[in-house]
């Protein structure tokens, strides 16, 4: 009886110790769920205290300790580094293959939480041998274990091509494709996300995903009712498509249309954006793929999407319209007929993000660069003035005038202003509509844009009598002379004469051609200072006339007096 009593006392001590260990691990896990406790936990050396509990003989304690460590590592990079420095990752990997499904989920959660912060931490997880253990978890029966493992593999693969290649070499891709086919929605989402993270880095990695027969299984999921799954599938397909023509064609061959177009109208904003990105990545490669998008109804759908979207979500729609228009005159006409200019102009003017404005300017330039009809359509919608406003900053506070350094010059200009200038150049060089060109013919227009405006008048006026007359009556010829004078045209009056700073420049040559279209006296009449010259001539003429009158009077008075005297006397 005494021995039995002693045994109970000893077992009671161990039972109390076990309860206290479990209570400690569970309490720490609960505290770690609140961010406000993290600094205190870290200062108390919680990682070192939890580390032995990962190898505890009681599964519940192991699970609670792993859950606590996962929450701690998930908080920030510093705490994740503390977990790695505490030599915890090898213990997790060692026990990952031996414990129950609850522990495996928690251990995979810790590995994911560590790996997500940086490539260095992800590499530390790989170096600890976690990949093989995680890939083995993908073969587990429990879908929760598969999901946790897939999530961790995706977080490792997203950082760099080398880490993604390590995941591929571990044999993860075929198992991830099998996970996509599982009935659990959450597992499908995470597996598709992991495939996306692998595919994004290089054509070779994307090809390895395609070679696992991925497309036939994930492309039909675009019609799945679950919005989060559609997000991930669109993302994975776009990451595959972006690399090469062959990969894009493989994606298209997976019966992409019309499901992807339906996603452009999806209630979920991320689905809309990701599907627009997918179409953009397909359309950018070749004229044939762009034409396929147009023939499938993608152009009209993309115009609607670009009209409705706002902010950064608008970018893939804007880029798609530009890519399609860039390939050929026919496709650019299709973009015009789809009424794409209005949303592009709206984005150029109203979007707050500079990179979205820059993309809009680029797309408008791609539409207008093909021919006079394209440029005319843009000019009639006021695109030239909007591009000029963007180029000059839309305010009068900056430098202005022909001698000012034009905002948007390639030397030191922002990406937005460079793209606005290039778009203006492309459109102006094709514009034959004088009414559209005249508002830009101002001394305040930057020289690097004004050069192309004057150049277009130099092309048009020598061959069009009516245009020459209209150019004079609208004040265009006068503004040309003012511009020439401002740029240093010494005379500005002789027909075809140019000098000063314009000698040997394209601008000087354009002004000379314009002036040669008119009589010399007309050019002189509209030159700056000519009215003052006329007034001086009037004053000079008046002085000469007065002097002549006085001289005539002084010579005639003595001859008239004798004739007048007799009449007076009489």
mmCIF file of C-alpha atoms in Angstrom, residues 564-570:
data_model
loop_
_atom_site.group_PDB
_atom_site.id
_atom_site.type_symbol
_atom_site.label_atom_id
_atom_site.label_comp_id
_atom_site.label_asym_id
_atom_site.label_seq_id
_atom_site.Cartn_x
_atom_site.Cartn_y
_atom_site.Cartn_z
ATOM 1 C CA UNK A 564 -3.400 141.772 -101.740
ATOM 2 C CA UNK A 565 -2.398 145.432 -100.996
ATOM 3 C CA UNK A 566 -4.292 147.202 -103.788
ATOM 4 C CA UNK A 567 -7.519 145.509 -102.804
ATOM 5 C CA UNK A 568 -7.072 146.714 -99.261
ATOM 6 C CA UNK A 569 -6.280 150.227 -100.319
ATOM 7 C CA UNK A 570 -9.175 150.230 -102.636
#
